Coordinates of C-alpha atoms in Angstrom, one line a residue:
M1 CA 38.7 -21.1 -58.9
L2 CA 40.8 -20.8 -55.4
S3 CA 41.9 -17.4 -56.4
L4 CA 38.7 -16.2 -58.1
T5 CA 37.3 -17.2 -53.9
I6 CA 40.7 -15.3 -52.4
C7 CA 40.0 -12.5 -54.1
H8 CA 36.2 -12.4 -52.7
I9 CA 37.9 -13.0 -49.7
I10 CA 40.1 -10.2 -50.1
S11 CA 36.4 -7.5 -51.5
I12 CA 35.4 -8.3 -47.7
W13 CA 37.7 -8.2 -46.0
L14 CA 38.4 -4.7 -47.9
L15 CA 35.1 -3.0 -47.3
L16 CA 33.8 -4.7 -44.0
T17 CA 37.7 -2.0 -42.7
N18 CA 36.2 1.0 -45.1
L19 CA 32.4 0.3 -43.1
S20 CA 34.7 0.5 -40.0
F21 CA 36.4 3.2 -40.8
A22 CA 33.4 5.1 -42.3
K23 CA 31.5 4.1 -39.4
S24 CA 35.0 4.8 -36.6
I25 CA 34.6 8.9 -38.9
V26 CA 31.2 9.3 -37.4
S27 CA 31.8 8.5 -34.5
E28 CA 34.4 10.2 -33.2
Q29 CA 32.3 13.0 -34.5
N30 CA 29.3 12.7 -32.3
S31 CA 30.9 10.8 -30.3
S32 CA 29.3 12.8 -27.4
I33 CA 25.7 12.7 -28.7
L34 CA 25.4 9.6 -30.8
E35 CA 27.7 7.3 -28.3
N36 CA 24.0 5.3 -26.9
L37 CA 21.9 6.0 -30.0
E38 CA 20.8 2.8 -31.3
D39 CA 18.8 3.9 -34.0
I40 CA 17.4 7.7 -36.0
N41 CA 14.9 7.8 -34.0
D42 CA 16.5 8.5 -30.9
I43 CA 18.4 11.6 -32.9
H44 CA 15.0 12.9 -33.0
N45 CA 14.1 12.4 -29.5
L46 CA 17.4 14.2 -28.7
W47 CA 16.2 16.8 -30.9
A48 CA 12.8 16.7 -29.5
D49 CA 13.8 17.4 -25.9
C50 CA 16.6 20.1 -26.7
Y51 CA 13.7 21.8 -28.4
R52 CA 11.5 22.3 -26.4
Y53 CA 13.6 23.0 -23.3
Y54 CA 15.2 25.8 -26.0
I55 CA 11.0 26.5 -26.1
F56 CA 10.0 25.9 -22.2
Q57 CA 12.4 28.2 -20.6
N58 CA 13.9 30.2 -23.0
I59 CA 16.8 28.7 -23.6
K60 CA 19.0 30.3 -26.4
G61 CA 21.5 27.6 -27.3
Y62 CA 20.8 24.8 -25.4
E63 CA 24.9 24.0 -24.6
D64 CA 24.0 20.0 -25.7
C65 CA 21.9 21.4 -28.6
D66 CA 25.4 22.1 -30.2
T67 CA 26.6 19.1 -30.3
I68 CA 23.2 17.1 -32.5
D69 CA 24.7 17.0 -36.7
C70 CA 21.3 18.6 -37.7
S71 CA 21.1 16.8 -41.0
L72 CA 21.3 13.8 -39.8
L73 CA 17.7 14.4 -38.7
E74 CA 15.4 13.1 -41.4
Y75 CA 12.1 16.4 -41.3
K76 CA 14.4 19.2 -43.8
Q77 CA 12.7 22.0 -41.8
D78 CA 13.9 20.0 -38.3
Q79 CA 17.0 20.3 -39.7
D80 CA 16.9 23.8 -40.6
L81 CA 15.2 24.9 -37.1
C82 CA 17.9 23.3 -35.4
R83 CA 20.7 24.6 -37.5
K84 CA 19.2 27.9 -36.0
V85 CA 19.4 26.9 -32.3
Q86 CA 22.5 26.3 -33.5
S87 CA 23.6 29.7 -34.2
K88 CA 21.5 31.1 -32.0
E89 CA 19.8 32.8 -34.7
A90 CA 16.0 32.2 -33.2
N91 CA 14.3 34.2 -31.3
I92 CA 11.7 33.5 -28.5
D93 CA 8.7 35.5 -27.7
N94 CA 8.1 35.9 -24.0
E95 CA 4.8 36.3 -24.4
T96 CA 4.0 33.5 -27.0
D97 CA 6.8 31.2 -26.5
D98 CA 6.4 30.8 -30.3
I99 CA 9.7 31.6 -32.3
S100 CA 9.5 34.3 -34.1
E101 CA 12.1 34.1 -37.3
V102 CA 11.8 30.4 -38.4
Q103 CA 9.7 30.3 -41.6
K104 CA 8.7 27.7 -43.7
D105 CA 10.7 28.7 -46.5
D106 CA 10.6 24.9 -48.2
P107 CA 6.6 22.1 -47.6
L108 CA 8.2 19.8 -45.5
E109 CA 9.8 16.1 -47.6
P110 CA 9.4 13.4 -44.4
Q111 CA 11.5 10.9 -46.1
V112 CA 9.9 8.7 -43.8
V113 CA 7.3 8.2 -40.8
L114 CA 9.4 7.6 -37.8
Y115 CA 6.5 8.5 -35.2
D116 CA 2.9 8.4 -36.0
P117 CA 1.8 7.5 -32.9
N118 CA -1.7 5.8 -32.4
V119 CA -4.5 7.2 -31.9
S120 CA -5.8 4.0 -29.9
R121 CA -2.8 4.6 -27.3
F122 CA -3.8 8.1 -25.8
S123 CA -7.3 6.2 -23.5
R124 CA -8.9 7.8 -21.0
S125 CA -6.8 4.7 -18.7
S126 CA -3.5 5.6 -19.3
R127 CA -0.6 7.9 -18.8
I128 CA 0.9 8.9 -22.4
I129 CA 4.3 9.8 -22.2
D130 CA 5.9 10.6 -20.1
N131 CA 6.4 14.6 -18.9
S132 CA 9.8 14.7 -17.0
M133 CA 11.6 17.4 -19.4
M134 CA 8.6 19.1 -17.8
N135 CA 10.7 18.9 -14.8
Y136 CA 14.3 20.5 -15.5
V137 CA 15.3 24.4 -15.6
M138 CA 17.9 26.7 -16.0
D139 CA 19.9 27.6 -13.0
D140 CA 21.1 31.3 -12.6
S141 CA 23.7 30.2 -14.6
G142 CA 22.9 28.8 -17.3
N143 CA 22.9 24.5 -16.6
M144 CA 20.4 22.4 -15.3
K145 CA 18.7 21.8 -12.7
R146 CA 16.3 20.0 -11.4
D147 CA 12.8 22.2 -10.8
L148 CA 12.8 22.5 -6.7
L149 CA 9.0 22.7 -6.4
D150 CA 7.4 24.4 -4.2
M151 CA 4.9 22.1 -2.4
N152 CA 2.7 24.1 -0.4
Y153 CA 0.7 23.5 -3.8
K154 CA -2.8 25.9 -2.9
D155 CA -5.8 24.6 -5.2
D156 CA -5.4 27.4 -7.6
I157 CA -1.4 26.3 -8.5
N158 CA -0.5 27.0 -12.3
L159 CA -3.6 27.2 -12.9
I160 CA -5.0 30.5 -14.3
D161 CA -8.2 31.9 -13.1
V162 CA -9.7 33.1 -16.5
H163 CA -12.4 35.2 -15.9
Q164 CA -8.6 37.3 -14.9
M165 CA -7.2 37.3 -18.2
S166 CA -6.7 40.5 -20.1
S167 CA -8.0 38.4 -23.8
S168 CA -10.8 35.3 -22.3
D169 CA -11.3 33.3 -25.5
N170 CA -7.3 32.9 -26.2
I171 CA -5.9 29.5 -24.2
G172 CA -2.5 29.2 -24.4
E173 CA 0.1 26.7 -25.4
W174 CA 0.7 24.6 -21.8
T175 CA -1.5 27.3 -20.2
P176 CA -4.1 25.4 -17.8
I177 CA -7.0 27.3 -16.6
K178 CA -9.8 27.3 -14.3
S179 CA -12.9 28.2 -14.5
S180 CA -16.6 27.7 -12.7
I181 CA -19.7 27.4 -14.7
G182 CA -23.5 27.8 -15.0
S183 CA -25.9 25.5 -15.2
N184 CA -27.3 26.1 -18.5
S185 CA -24.2 27.7 -19.5
V186 CA -20.8 27.7 -22.5
E187 CA -17.6 28.9 -22.0
N188 CA -15.1 29.5 -25.5
Y189 CA -11.8 29.3 -25.7
A190 CA -9.4 29.6 -29.5
F191 CA -6.2 27.8 -29.3
P192 CA -3.6 29.5 -31.2
V193 CA -2.2 26.0 -33.4
N194 CA 1.5 26.7 -33.5
Y195 CA 2.9 25.8 -37.5
S196 CA 6.4 26.2 -36.5
S197 CA 6.8 24.0 -33.7
I198 CA 4.5 20.9 -34.0
G199 CA 5.2 19.1 -30.8
L200 CA 4.7 15.3 -31.0
S201 CA 3.8 15.2 -34.5
Q202 CA 6.3 14.0 -36.9
S203 CA 4.1 13.3 -40.0
F204 CA 1.4 15.5 -42.6
E205 CA -0.1 16.4 -39.3
I206 CA 0.1 18.1 -36.2
M207 CA -2.5 16.5 -32.9
I208 CA -3.4 19.5 -30.3
F209 CA -3.7 17.4 -26.8
I210 CA -7.3 18.4 -24.6
S211 CA -6.8 17.3 -21.2
A212 CA -10.2 18.5 -18.4
N213 CA -10.8 18.1 -14.4
I214 CA -14.1 18.5 -12.8
C215 CA -12.8 20.4 -9.9
I216 CA -15.8 20.7 -8.1
Q217 CA -19.3 19.6 -8.6
P218 CA -22.3 21.1 -8.1
A219 CA -24.2 20.4 -4.6
A220 CA -27.4 21.8 -5.7
N221 CA -28.4 18.2 -7.5
N222 CA -26.3 15.7 -10.0
T223 CA -28.6 15.1 -12.8
G224 CA -26.9 18.3 -15.2
E225 CA -24.0 17.0 -16.7
I226 CA -20.6 19.1 -18.4
R227 CA -19.4 18.1 -21.8
I228 CA -16.5 19.7 -24.5
F229 CA -16.4 20.3 -27.8
H230 CA -14.1 21.5 -30.7
T231 CA -14.0 22.1 -33.7
F232 CA -11.3 24.3 -36.1
D233 CA -14.6 25.9 -38.0
H234 CA -15.0 29.3 -36.1
D235 CA -18.8 28.7 -37.9
Q236 CA -19.5 26.6 -35.9
L237 CA -18.5 27.2 -33.2
A238 CA -20.0 30.6 -33.4
N239 CA -23.3 29.7 -34.4
Q240 CA -23.6 26.7 -31.5
N241 CA -23.9 23.6 -34.7
Y242 CA -22.5 21.0 -31.7
S243 CA -23.5 18.6 -33.7
G244 CA -21.0 19.0 -36.4
M245 CA -18.5 19.5 -33.7
S246 CA -16.1 16.7 -31.9
E247 CA -16.7 15.9 -28.5
F248 CA -15.9 14.6 -26.3
D249 CA -17.2 14.0 -22.6
F250 CA -15.4 13.2 -18.7
E251 CA -15.8 10.0 -17.0
N252 CA -15.0 10.3 -12.6
G253 CA -14.3 13.6 -12.8
Y254 CA -12.0 13.8 -16.0
A255 CA -11.8 13.8 -20.4
Q256 CA -8.8 14.0 -22.0
D257 CA -8.7 14.0 -26.3
I258 CA -7.0 14.5 -29.1
A259 CA -7.6 17.1 -32.7
K260 CA -5.4 16.9 -35.9
I261 CA -5.4 18.7 -38.5
N262 CA -3.5 19.3 -41.2
L263 CA 0.0 21.2 -42.3
D264 CA -1.3 23.0 -45.1
D265 CA -3.6 24.4 -43.4
T266 CA -1.7 26.9 -41.6
G267 CA -3.5 30.1 -39.9
Q268 CA -6.4 28.3 -38.1
K269 CA -7.5 28.2 -34.7
L270 CA -8.5 25.4 -32.7
Y271 CA -12.1 26.7 -30.7
V272 CA -13.5 24.3 -27.7
S273 CA -16.4 25.2 -26.5
V274 CA -17.4 24.0 -22.0
V275 CA -20.4 23.7 -21.6
T276 CA -22.8 22.8 -19.2
V277 CA -26.4 21.1 -20.0
C278 CA -29.3 20.9 -16.9
D279 CA -32.8 20.3 -17.3
N280 CA -33.6 19.9 -14.4
C281 CA -31.5 21.5 -11.9
T282 CA -32.6 24.0 -8.9
D283 CA -31.6 26.6 -7.1
S284 CA -29.6 27.8 -10.2
S285 CA -28.3 31.6 -8.9
S286 CA -26.4 30.1 -6.5
S287 CA -23.2 29.0 -6.7
S288 CA -23.0 26.2 -4.5
A289 CA -25.0 25.3 -8.9
D290 CA -21.6 25.7 -10.8
W291 CA -19.4 23.7 -12.1
S292 CA -15.7 24.2 -11.3
Y293 CA -13.0 23.2 -13.6
T294 CA -9.8 23.4 -15.2
L295 CA -8.5 23.4 -19.2
G296 CA -6.2 22.7 -20.4
I297 CA -3.7 22.5 -24.6
S298 CA -1.1 21.7 -25.6
Q299 CA 1.0 21.2 -29.0
N300 CA 3.2 18.9 -27.1
N301 CA 1.5 16.7 -24.3
L302 CA -1.4 16.2 -22.1
V303 CA -1.4 19.5 -19.3
F304 CA -4.6 15.8 -17.3
Q305 CA -3.8 12.9 -16.8
Y306 CA -5.6 9.8 -15.4
D307 CA -2.7 6.4 -14.9
N308 CA -4.3 3.4 -13.9
V309 CA -0.9 2.2 -12.6
Q310 CA -1.4 2.2 -8.7
Q311 CA 1.6 2.6 -7.1
I312 CA 0.8 2.8 -4.0
Y313 CA -0.1 -0.1 -2.1
L314 CA -1.1 -0.9 1.6
L315 CA 0.6 -3.0 3.6
D316 CA -1.2 -3.5 6.9
T317 CA -2.9 -1.7 9.7
D318 CA -3.7 -1.9 12.3
H319 CA -6.3 0.2 14.8
Q320 CA -4.1 4.2 14.1
S321 CA -1.5 3.0 11.3
A322 CA -1.2 2.0 7.9
L323 CA 2.2 0.9 6.5
L324 CA 1.5 1.8 2.2
Q325 CA 4.7 0.8 -0.2
V326 CA 5.5 2.8 -2.8
D327 CA 6.1 1.3 -6.1
S328 CA 8.4 1.9 -8.7
L329 CA 8.4 6.2 -8.4
D330 CA 11.8 7.8 -9.4
L331 CA 11.3 9.7 -5.5
E332 CA 14.5 12.8 -6.1
S333 CA 15.7 14.2 -2.9
D334 CA 12.6 17.7 -3.7
S335 CA 9.8 15.5 -4.7
H336 CA 6.8 16.5 -6.6
Y337 CA 4.0 13.6 -5.5
Q338 CA 1.5 14.0 -3.3
L339 CA -0.3 11.5 -1.6
Y340 CA -3.5 12.0 -0.4
I341 CA -5.5 10.8 2.6
G342 CA -9.0 10.7 3.6
S343 CA -12.1 9.2 4.9
G344 CA -15.5 9.4 4.2
D345 CA -16.3 12.0 1.7
V346 CA -13.4 14.0 1.1
I347 CA -12.5 12.5 -1.3
D348 CA -14.6 12.7 -3.8
T349 CA -14.7 9.3 -5.1
S350 CA -17.1 10.3 -8.2
L351 CA -13.9 12.4 -9.3
K352 CA -11.1 9.9 -8.7
H353 CA -9.5 10.6 -11.9
S354 CA -9.0 14.5 -11.7
W355 CA -6.8 16.5 -10.5
C356 CA -7.7 19.1 -9.8
S357 CA -10.0 17.5 -7.7
T358 CA -7.3 16.9 -5.5
Q359 CA -5.9 20.6 -5.0
S360 CA -8.1 21.9 -3.3
L361 CA -8.9 18.6 -0.1
P362 CA -8.1 19.5 3.4
E363 CA -3.6 20.0 4.5
G364 CA -4.2 17.7 7.2
S365 CA -5.1 15.3 4.4
R366 CA -1.5 15.7 2.5
Y367 CA 1.6 14.3 2.3
T368 CA 4.7 15.1 0.9
I369 CA 6.2 11.7 -1.0
N370 CA 9.9 11.8 -1.2
K371 CA 13.3 10.7 0.2
N372 CA 14.6 13.4 3.0
S373 CA 13.2 11.5 6.1
T374 CA 14.0 8.2 4.8
I375 CA 16.4 6.0 8.0
R376 CA 18.1 4.5 4.4
A377 CA 17.9 4.3 0.6
T378 CA 16.7 0.8 -0.8
S379 CA 14.3 -0.3 -4.6
H380 CA 11.4 0.0 -2.0
D381 CA 9.9 3.2 -0.3
L382 CA 7.6 2.4 2.8
Y383 CA 5.2 5.0 4.1
V384 CA 3.1 4.7 7.3
I385 CA 0.5 7.1 7.8
N386 CA -0.1 8.2 12.4
D387 CA -3.0 8.9 14.1
L388 CA -6.0 7.6 12.0
H389 CA -9.5 6.3 13.5
P390 CA -10.2 3.0 14.4
N391 CA -12.6 0.7 12.6
T392 CA -12.0 3.4 9.3
T393 CA -12.5 2.9 5.9
Y394 CA -9.8 5.1 4.1
T395 CA -8.9 6.3 0.6
G396 CA -5.4 7.3 -1.1
V397 CA -4.8 9.5 -4.3
L398 CA -1.5 9.9 -5.3
V399 CA -1.3 12.5 -7.9
E400 CA 2.5 14.1 -9.9
N401 CA 2.5 18.2 -10.1
F402 CA 4.3 19.3 -13.4
A403 CA 6.5 22.3 -12.5
Y404 CA 4.5 23.6 -14.9
G405 CA 1.4 23.5 -14.1
G406 CA -0.9 20.4 -14.2
G407 CA -0.1 16.9 -13.5
V408 CA -1.0 13.1 -13.2
I409 CA -3.6 11.9 -11.0
Y410 CA -3.4 7.7 -10.1
E411 CA -5.3 4.9 -9.1
P412 CA -6.5 5.2 -5.8
F413 CA -6.8 2.7 -3.2
S414 CA -8.3 2.0 0.1
F415 CA -8.1 0.5 3.4
Q416 CA -9.7 0.1 6.9
T417 CA -8.0 0.5 9.9
M418 CA -8.6 -2.2 13.1
T419 CA -11.5 -2.6 15.0
N420 CA -9.2 -2.7 18.6
E421 CA -6.2 -2.5 19.9
G422 CA -5.1 -5.8 19.9
C423 CA -2.7 -5.5 17.1
K424 CA 0.6 -3.0 16.0
L425 CA 2.1 -2.5 13.3
I426 CA 6.3 -3.4 13.4
Y427 CA 8.6 -3.3 10.8
D428 CA 12.8 -2.7 10.1
L429 CA 13.2 -5.6 12.4
E430 CA 17.2 -7.0 12.7
F431 CA 17.0 -10.2 12.2
C432 CA 13.6 -10.4 10.0
G433 CA 13.6 -7.6 8.0
D434 CA 11.4 -8.7 5.3
V435 CA 8.6 -9.1 7.9
A436 CA 6.0 -5.4 7.7
Y437 CA 2.2 -6.4 8.5
S438 CA 1.1 -6.3 12.6
V439 CA 1.9 -8.2 15.7
P440 CA -0.1 -10.1 18.2
I441 CA 1.1 -6.5 20.9
S442 CA 2.6 -7.6 24.5
E443 CA 0.7 -7.1 27.8
S444 CA 3.9 -3.8 28.3
L445 CA 3.3 -2.0 25.3
Y446 CA -0.6 -2.2 25.9
N447 CA -0.5 -0.8 29.3
G448 CA 2.6 1.7 28.7
D449 CA 5.5 -0.2 30.5
E450 CA 7.4 -1.2 27.2
T451 CA 8.9 0.9 24.1
L452 CA 7.5 0.4 20.8
V453 CA 11.6 -0.7 19.8
D454 CA 11.9 -2.8 22.7
F455 CA 8.4 -5.1 22.0
K456 CA 9.6 -5.2 18.0
V457 CA 13.6 -6.7 19.6
K458 CA 11.2 -9.6 21.3
Y459 CA 9.7 -11.3 18.5
D460 CA 13.2 -10.5 16.2
T461 CA 15.0 -12.0 18.7
Y462 CA 13.4 -15.2 19.5
A463 CA 13.5 -15.7 15.3
K464 CA 16.9 -14.9 14.8
N465 CA 17.7 -17.4 17.8
A466 CA 15.9 -20.1 17.1
Y467 CA 17.5 -19.5 13.7
Q468 CA 21.0 -20.9 14.5
N469 CA 20.8 -24.3 15.8
F470 CA 19.3 -24.8 10.9
T471 CA 22.3 -22.2 11.0
Y472 CA 24.8 -25.4 12.2
A473 CA 22.8 -28.4 10.4
L474 CA 23.8 -26.4 7.1
Q475 CA 27.2 -26.1 7.7
Q476 CA 27.1 -30.4 7.6
V477 CA 25.9 -30.0 4.4
A478 CA 29.0 -29.8 1.5
C479 CA 27.4 -26.4 -0.2
D480 CA 30.7 -25.9 -2.4
T481 CA 31.7 -29.1 -3.2
E482 CA 31.5 -30.4 -7.0
L483 CA 28.3 -29.8 -9.4
D484 CA 27.6 -33.7 -9.4
A485 CA 28.8 -34.2 -5.5
R486 CA 25.3 -30.9 -4.4
Y487 CA 22.1 -32.5 -2.8
S488 CA 20.9 -30.4 -5.7
P489 CA 21.9 -29.3 -9.3
I490 CA 19.9 -26.6 -9.4
K491 CA 19.1 -25.5 -5.7
T492 CA 22.0 -23.9 -3.5
C493 CA 22.5 -23.7 0.7
A494 CA 21.4 -19.9 -0.2
D495 CA 18.7 -20.8 -1.2
C496 CA 17.6 -23.0 1.0
A497 CA 19.3 -20.6 4.7
S498 CA 16.5 -17.4 2.3
S499 CA 14.0 -19.9 2.5
Y500 CA 14.3 -21.5 6.0
K501 CA 15.4 -18.2 7.3
Y502 CA 11.8 -16.8 5.4
W503 CA 9.2 -19.9 7.4
L504 CA 10.7 -19.1 10.6
C505 CA 10.0 -15.7 10.6
A506 CA 6.6 -16.3 9.7
V507 CA 6.0 -18.7 11.4
T508 CA 7.6 -17.1 15.1
I509 CA 5.5 -13.9 14.2
P510 CA 2.5 -14.3 13.7
R511 CA 0.1 -11.6 12.0
C512 CA -2.9 -10.8 13.4
S513 CA -5.8 -9.0 12.9
S514 CA -9.2 -7.7 14.0
R515 CA -12.1 -9.8 12.1
N516 CA -12.3 -12.7 11.3
L517 CA -12.2 -14.1 8.5
T518 CA -12.3 -17.4 6.5
G519 CA -8.8 -18.8 7.2
Y520 CA -8.0 -16.8 9.8
K521 CA -7.5 -19.0 13.1
S522 CA -9.1 -17.6 16.1
W523 CA -6.4 -17.1 20.1
D524 CA -7.7 -16.3 23.2
K525 CA -6.4 -13.5 25.4
D526 CA -2.4 -15.0 26.8
D527 CA -2.2 -17.5 23.8
G528 CA -0.8 -17.9 21.0
R529 CA 1.4 -20.2 18.6
T530 CA 4.6 -19.7 20.6
D531 CA 6.0 -20.1 23.6
L532 CA 7.3 -16.4 23.6
I533 CA 3.4 -14.7 22.6
K534 CA 1.9 -17.4 25.8
E535 CA 4.9 -16.2 27.9
E536 CA 6.4 -13.3 27.3
I537 CA 3.7 -11.7 24.7
K538 CA 0.7 -12.6 26.3
P539 CA -1.9 -10.6 24.7
P540 CA -4.0 -8.8 26.1
L541 CA -7.1 -9.3 24.0
A542 CA -8.1 -12.2 21.9
Y543 CA -7.0 -12.0 18.1
F544 CA -7.2 -13.7 14.7
E545 CA -3.9 -15.0 13.3
I546 CA -3.2 -14.9 9.1
L547 CA -2.0 -18.1 9.0
P548 CA 1.5 -18.3 6.9
C549 CA 1.0 -19.4 3.1
L550 CA 1.6 -23.1 2.3
N551 CA 4.1 -21.7 -0.6
V552 CA 6.6 -20.6 2.4
C553 CA 6.6 -24.5 3.1
E554 CA 6.6 -25.7 0.3
A555 CA 9.4 -23.8 -0.6
I556 CA 11.6 -25.2 2.1
V557 CA 10.9 -28.5 1.4
R558 CA 12.4 -27.5 -3.1
D559 CA 15.0 -25.7 -1.4
C560 CA 16.5 -27.8 1.2
P561 CA 18.6 -31.1 1.2
S562 CA 16.1 -34.0 1.8
D563 CA 18.2 -35.3 5.2
F564 CA 16.9 -31.8 6.9
G565 CA 13.2 -34.4 6.3
F566 CA 11.3 -31.2 6.1
T567 CA 7.5 -31.9 4.8
C568 CA 4.3 -30.2 5.1
P569 CA 0.9 -30.8 5.2
Q570 CA -0.5 -33.5 3.1
N571 CA -4.2 -33.1 3.7
N572 CA -7.1 -30.0 4.1
I573 CA -7.9 -31.3 8.2
T574 CA -4.0 -30.9 8.9
L575 CA -2.9 -28.3 6.5
R576 CA -5.5 -24.7 8.2
E577 CA -3.9 -26.0 11.2
S578 CA -0.2 -24.4 10.9
Y579 CA -1.3 -22.5 7.1
Y580 CA -3.2 -21.6 4.1
W581 CA -3.8 -19.9 1.0
E582 CA -4.3 -17.5 -1.5
A583 CA -8.5 -17.5 -1.2
F584 CA -8.8 -15.3 -4.6
G585 CA -11.0 -12.8 -2.5
E586 CA -10.4 -8.9 -1.2
Y587 CA -8.9 -9.6 1.8
T588 CA -5.5 -11.3 2.8
S589 CA -6.4 -14.7 3.8
C590 CA -1.9 -16.1 4.5
N591 CA 0.6 -14.2 5.4
F592 CA 2.9 -14.1 2.6
V593 CA 6.7 -13.0 4.2
G594 CA 8.7 -10.6 1.9
D595 CA 6.5 -8.9 -0.9
S596 CA 3.0 -8.9 1.9
S597 CA 1.5 -7.8 -1.1
L598 CA 1.6 -10.8 -3.0
S599 CA -0.5 -12.7 -0.8
N600 CA -3.9 -10.6 -2.1
S601 CA -2.8 -11.4 -6.0
A602 CA -4.6 -14.0 -7.1
S603 CA -2.5 -13.7 -9.7
L604 CA 0.6 -14.6 -8.3
I605 CA -0.4 -17.0 -6.2
H606 CA 2.4 -19.0 -7.0
A607 CA 4.8 -16.0 -6.7
A608 CA 8.2 -18.0 -5.8
A609 CA 8.6 -18.2 -2.5
F610 CA 12.0 -16.7 -1.6
L611 CA 11.3 -13.2 -3.1
A612 CA 11.6 -10.7 -0.8
W613 CA 12.5 -7.2 -0.2
T614 CA 16.5 -7.2 1.5
S615 CA 15.6 -3.6 2.7
F616 CA 13.7 -1.1 3.6
T617 CA 12.8 2.5 3.6
I618 CA 10.9 4.3 6.3
V619 CA 9.4 7.2 6.6
T620 CA 6.7 8.5 9.7
F621 CA 3.7 11.2 8.8
S622 CA 0.9 11.9 11.2
F623 CA -2.4 12.4 10.5
L624 CA -4.5 15.1 11.4

């Protein structure tokens, strides 16, 4: 029995050794490509990227393609094409972006369906697939480089006027067109299906992504509508049998759909009809009665996209400026993001999901979002929009422009400037670096006898000096002793210092508003919470203070030693004199120093009070 057990152990050891040896051989042979791959799906993604670069950029022998082990691809069609690309036998027709020499020698025989996108993912309320593959080009030396986009976009940038096309009934892969159509009219297009490049489809069907924007709506009336139909049946198109065709409609200026066709149905075209219907249209002979639209078709992705995620948030305003926070965008030095700010009807909110509608906005409302003008690089970027008008509501829209035409429009946001000059935006303080909101303006700054820099230093220095005594007290605490001898097994002296600093900045640098809303505390001119405001700032105008959030106080009680005796108000009468809380409303009800956007987010009412930025990046723009 013992000998049998030893034999089993030896056999298992030999098996594991052989597997490890085989794995090391594969790793050495494919180290440049397979080093960070965890499954076969990643291999297919690498091949897809290589192939798309090859197609779109006319790249013959893109260097990383040579390192792919074609035999690891699941589909025989991909394996054959991979080898042709590596051997540089595949030729590109520059006009059609199609590989002409690749033929389907054998029927597609997938062993496993690795990627079959669920159509439900392609809703009109979210982006579909990352388009980073579309943002790279080759330089003259054949090396990859980031596409340096021209930021001086015109209203027809990267869009082909359909009336100037040599064959106006055809539309190519990722070749967005722009057209105008009158009332009760029809415009038809044909998209040849590319069976050599099935794009994102990894099954028995080819998916074709259709997307469209309304650029301008008729000015004469709002009773008409524009619709899009598609079919692979030419007879349905010729007979205008729209009831038998697939239809999708516009919502807030944006429309998208997916057409599918079997791989066996070779030689097909996708026919698309743009139809306008209006029973009570007036002045139909005028160009103002036309619809202006864009249309893009691709087997790789949506040419035009709408993302319901808001990537820019308002932090605060004063009477002429707005401070905005950019969320998790990958901002390069030469950014392809643009921000549009407009008041009144400058931005048509009925087309708020239309990328195309922003391309004709006035130059003065357009800002390029990048890091060229930043003070320092951080994970969170702040942008300042200046020269706004008092007591005015503005709408902001962020768009991303693709290098090959089309783009993404993100969920718009709105904000209102303050009514008077009683409050002033400050940010980028040396000590209270998390302060980024409006504060009571000083009499000296209001009269032009003080610079903005000196004004900010007054607030910052006052808080810094008040913090010094706390540091002396904290030094008396045994912070670095054994764990069971510390004041808390969970919290540290660093937690206490951080929470106390946030609390101190919130109470010594009050947040200011010109509006009287529930929870705000009213102050007359020359008056305020601290001696600094009464004796040095001396506000020349009455204002309302947005009191600190209660959880800023609760954080220091939680994080600091009980010997310090920190307590927070326990009843509503005393509480409302010093603090407020999240009111689940549409306005900022309390001041949360750190990430100020948390203070008006009901879902984050209980967010930790120590969450805050460590630094800011500031970019200044002017509004014309």
